[in-house]
mmCIF file of C-alpha atoms in Angstrom:
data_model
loop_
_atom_site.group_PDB
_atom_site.id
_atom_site.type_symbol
_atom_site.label_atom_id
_atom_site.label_comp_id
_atom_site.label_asym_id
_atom_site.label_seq_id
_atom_site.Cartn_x
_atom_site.Cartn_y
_atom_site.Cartn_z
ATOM 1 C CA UNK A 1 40.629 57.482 9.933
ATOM 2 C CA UNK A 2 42.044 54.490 10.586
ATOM 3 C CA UNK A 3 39.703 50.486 10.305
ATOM 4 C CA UNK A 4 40.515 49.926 14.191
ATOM 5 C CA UNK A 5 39.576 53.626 14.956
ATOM 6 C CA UNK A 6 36.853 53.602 12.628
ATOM 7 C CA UNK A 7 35.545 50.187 14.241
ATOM 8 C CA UNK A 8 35.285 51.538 17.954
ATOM 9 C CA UNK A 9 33.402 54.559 16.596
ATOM 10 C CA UNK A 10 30.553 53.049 14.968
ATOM 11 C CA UNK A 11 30.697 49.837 17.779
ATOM 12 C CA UNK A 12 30.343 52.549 20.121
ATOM 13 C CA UNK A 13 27.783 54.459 18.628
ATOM 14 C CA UNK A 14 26.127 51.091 17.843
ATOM 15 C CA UNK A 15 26.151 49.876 21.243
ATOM 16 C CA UNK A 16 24.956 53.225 23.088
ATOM 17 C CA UNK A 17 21.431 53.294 20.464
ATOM 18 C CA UNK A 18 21.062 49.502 21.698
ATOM 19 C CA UNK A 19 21.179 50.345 25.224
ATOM 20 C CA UNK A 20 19.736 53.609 25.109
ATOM 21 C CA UNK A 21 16.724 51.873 23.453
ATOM 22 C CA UNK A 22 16.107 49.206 25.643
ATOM 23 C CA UNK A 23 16.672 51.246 28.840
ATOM 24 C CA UNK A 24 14.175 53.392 27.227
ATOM 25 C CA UNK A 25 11.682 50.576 26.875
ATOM 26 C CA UNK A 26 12.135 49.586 30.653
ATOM 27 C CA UNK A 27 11.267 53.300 32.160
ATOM 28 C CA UNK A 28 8.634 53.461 29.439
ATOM 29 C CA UNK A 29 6.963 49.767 30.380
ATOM 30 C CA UNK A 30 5.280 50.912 33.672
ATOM 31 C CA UNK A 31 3.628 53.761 31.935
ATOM 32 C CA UNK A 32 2.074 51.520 29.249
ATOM 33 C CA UNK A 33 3.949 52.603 26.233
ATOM 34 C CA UNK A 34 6.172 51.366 23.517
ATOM 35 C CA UNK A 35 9.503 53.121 22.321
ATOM 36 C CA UNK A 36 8.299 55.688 19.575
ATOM 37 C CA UNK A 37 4.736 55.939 21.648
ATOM 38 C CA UNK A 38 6.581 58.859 24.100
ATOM 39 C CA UNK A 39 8.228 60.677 20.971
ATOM 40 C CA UNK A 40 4.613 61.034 19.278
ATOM 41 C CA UNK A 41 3.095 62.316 22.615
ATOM 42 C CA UNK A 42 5.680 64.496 23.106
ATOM 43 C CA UNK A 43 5.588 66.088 19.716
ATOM 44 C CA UNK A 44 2.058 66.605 20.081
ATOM 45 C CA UNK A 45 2.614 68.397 23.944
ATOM 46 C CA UNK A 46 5.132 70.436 22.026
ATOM 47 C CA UNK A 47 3.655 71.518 18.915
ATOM 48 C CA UNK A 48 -0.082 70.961 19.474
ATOM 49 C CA UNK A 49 -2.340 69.269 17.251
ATOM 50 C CA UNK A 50 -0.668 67.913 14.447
ATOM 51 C CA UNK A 51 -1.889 65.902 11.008
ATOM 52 C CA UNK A 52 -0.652 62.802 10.813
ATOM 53 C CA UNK A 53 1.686 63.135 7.426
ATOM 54 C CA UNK A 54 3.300 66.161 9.589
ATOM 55 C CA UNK A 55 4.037 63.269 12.924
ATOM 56 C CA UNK A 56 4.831 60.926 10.692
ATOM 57 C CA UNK A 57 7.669 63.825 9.374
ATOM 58 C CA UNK A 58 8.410 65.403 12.391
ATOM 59 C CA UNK A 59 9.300 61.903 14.272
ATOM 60 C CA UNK A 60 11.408 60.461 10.907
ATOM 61 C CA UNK A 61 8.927 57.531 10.688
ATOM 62 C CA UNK A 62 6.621 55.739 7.935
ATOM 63 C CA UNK A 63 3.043 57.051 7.674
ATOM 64 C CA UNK A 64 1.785 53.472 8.488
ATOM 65 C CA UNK A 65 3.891 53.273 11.985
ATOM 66 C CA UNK A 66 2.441 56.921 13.191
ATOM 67 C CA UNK A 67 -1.449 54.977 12.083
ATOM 68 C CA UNK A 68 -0.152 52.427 14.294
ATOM 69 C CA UNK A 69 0.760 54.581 17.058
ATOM 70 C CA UNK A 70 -2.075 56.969 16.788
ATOM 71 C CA UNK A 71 -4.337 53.655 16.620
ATOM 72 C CA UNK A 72 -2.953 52.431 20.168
ATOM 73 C CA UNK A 73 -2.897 55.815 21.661
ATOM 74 C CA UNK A 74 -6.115 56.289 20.924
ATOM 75 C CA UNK A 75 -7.297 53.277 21.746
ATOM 76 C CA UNK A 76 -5.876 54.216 25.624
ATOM 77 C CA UNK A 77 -7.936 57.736 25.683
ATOM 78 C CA UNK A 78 -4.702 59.720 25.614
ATOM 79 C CA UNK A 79 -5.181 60.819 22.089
ATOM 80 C CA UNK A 80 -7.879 61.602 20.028
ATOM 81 C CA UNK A 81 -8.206 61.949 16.193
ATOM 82 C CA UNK A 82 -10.520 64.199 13.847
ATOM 83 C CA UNK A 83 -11.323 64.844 10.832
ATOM 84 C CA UNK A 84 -9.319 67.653 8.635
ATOM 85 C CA UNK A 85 -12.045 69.936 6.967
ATOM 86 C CA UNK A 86 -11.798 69.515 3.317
ATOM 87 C CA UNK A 87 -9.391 66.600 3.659
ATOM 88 C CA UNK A 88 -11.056 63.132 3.993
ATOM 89 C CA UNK A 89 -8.059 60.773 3.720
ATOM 90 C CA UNK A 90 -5.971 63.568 6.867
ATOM 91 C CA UNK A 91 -6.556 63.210 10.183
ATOM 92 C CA UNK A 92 -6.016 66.113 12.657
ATOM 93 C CA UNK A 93 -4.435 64.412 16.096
ATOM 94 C CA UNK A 94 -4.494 65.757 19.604
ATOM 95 C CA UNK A 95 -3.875 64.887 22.939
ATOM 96 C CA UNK A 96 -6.460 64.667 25.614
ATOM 97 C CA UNK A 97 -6.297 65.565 29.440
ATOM 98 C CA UNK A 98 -4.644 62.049 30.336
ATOM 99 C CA UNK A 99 -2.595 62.283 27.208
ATOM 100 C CA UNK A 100 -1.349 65.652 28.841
ATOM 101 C CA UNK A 101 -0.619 63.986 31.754
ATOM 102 C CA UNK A 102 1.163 61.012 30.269
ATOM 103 C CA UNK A 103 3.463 63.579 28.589
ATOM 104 C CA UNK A 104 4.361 65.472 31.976
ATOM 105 C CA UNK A 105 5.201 61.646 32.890
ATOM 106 C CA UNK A 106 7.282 61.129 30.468
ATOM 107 C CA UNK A 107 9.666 64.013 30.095
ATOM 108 C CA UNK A 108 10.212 63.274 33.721
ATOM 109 C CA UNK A 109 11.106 59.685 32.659
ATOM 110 C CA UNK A 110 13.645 61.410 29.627
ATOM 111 C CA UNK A 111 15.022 63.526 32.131
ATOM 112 C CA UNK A 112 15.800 60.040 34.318
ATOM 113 C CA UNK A 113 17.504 58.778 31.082
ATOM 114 C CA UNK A 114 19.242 61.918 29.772
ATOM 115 C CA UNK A 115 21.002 61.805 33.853
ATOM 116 C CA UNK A 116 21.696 58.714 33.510
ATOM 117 C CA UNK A 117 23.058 58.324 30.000
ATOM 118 C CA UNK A 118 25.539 61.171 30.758
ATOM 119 C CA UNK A 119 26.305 60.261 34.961
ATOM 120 C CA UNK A 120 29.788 60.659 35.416
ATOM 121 C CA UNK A 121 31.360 62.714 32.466
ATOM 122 C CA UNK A 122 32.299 66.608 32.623
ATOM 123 C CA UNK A 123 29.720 69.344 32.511
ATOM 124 C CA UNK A 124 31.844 71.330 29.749
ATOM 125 C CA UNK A 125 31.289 67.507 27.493
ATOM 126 C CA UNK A 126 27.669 66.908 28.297
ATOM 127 C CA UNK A 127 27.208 70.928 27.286
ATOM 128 C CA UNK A 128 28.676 69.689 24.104
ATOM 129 C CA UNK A 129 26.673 66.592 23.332
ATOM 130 C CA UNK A 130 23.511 67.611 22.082
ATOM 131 C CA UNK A 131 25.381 69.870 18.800
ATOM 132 C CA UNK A 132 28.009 66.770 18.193
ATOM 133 C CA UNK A 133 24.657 63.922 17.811
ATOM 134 C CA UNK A 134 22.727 66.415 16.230
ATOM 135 C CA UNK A 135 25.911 67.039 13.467
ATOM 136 C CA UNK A 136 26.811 63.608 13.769
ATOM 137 C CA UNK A 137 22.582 62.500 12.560
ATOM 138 C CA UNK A 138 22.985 65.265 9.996
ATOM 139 C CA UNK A 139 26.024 63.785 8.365
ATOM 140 C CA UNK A 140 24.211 60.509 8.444
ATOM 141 C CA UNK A 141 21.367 61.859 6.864
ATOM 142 C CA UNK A 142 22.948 63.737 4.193
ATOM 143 C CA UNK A 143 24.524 60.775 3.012
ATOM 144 C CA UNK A 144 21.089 58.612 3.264
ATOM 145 C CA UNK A 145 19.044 61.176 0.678
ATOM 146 C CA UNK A 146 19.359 60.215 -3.344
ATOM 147 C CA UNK A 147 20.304 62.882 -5.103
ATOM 148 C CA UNK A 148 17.770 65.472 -6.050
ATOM 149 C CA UNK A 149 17.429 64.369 -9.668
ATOM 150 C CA UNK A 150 16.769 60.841 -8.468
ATOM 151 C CA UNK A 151 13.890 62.087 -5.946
#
């Protein structure tokens, strides 16, 4: 791969998580929520309750940002947070009624997004998309993990 070629790539690819974020962050606003705040909910609406260590895996994120997270959401009744028998330092988190209904919300809001993100190109290439990012993230990943003996 050519410098030019390899330049436009990772610009573009650059560019479209900037812009994908902050759009995010606009259709998010109304609802109350922060980028990262819809990804826990809708982990939980997926999966049902959840211990934090396994959010904090599940959503690729530091223990102390799904706290944070958990904390706020909490804090706005659409989650709630319990003890794990025979685990003091794990908490068990799940979502309430209005947490339930923030999710429904929200994948609405992704769908909005998703349309938008892809408007205008060829149903065969949008078909396509979700396999390319997800090998694309893979290759990323695999080259962002030390080596076993170093873990």
């Amino acid at each position: 791969m050519d410098v030019e070629y390899a330049d436009a790539l990772n610009q573009a690819i650059r560019l479209l998580s900037l812009r994908h974020r902050a759009r995010a962050a606009a259709l998010l606003a109304p609802l109350g929520l922060h980028p990262g705040q819809e990804a826990l909910l809708l982990e939980l609406d997926r999966t049902g309750p959840r211990i934090q260590a396994q959010l904090s895996e599940a959503l690729g994120c530091e223990p102390p940002s799904v706290t944070l997270m958990t904390r706020k959401l909490e804090a706005s009744g659409h989650i709630r947070r319990g003890p794990v028998p025979g685990d003091k330092r794990a908490s068990v988190v799940e979502l309430t009624e209005s947490g339930k209904a923030l999710a429904d919300q929200v994948k609405q809001l992704w769908r909005t997004l998703a349309e938008e993100t892809v408007a205008g190109l060829p149903a065969g290439t949008v078909a396509e998309l979700p396999g390319l990012i997800t090998a694309m993230s893979e290759n990323v990943d695999a080259r962002s993990r030390p080596p076993r003996a170093a873990r």
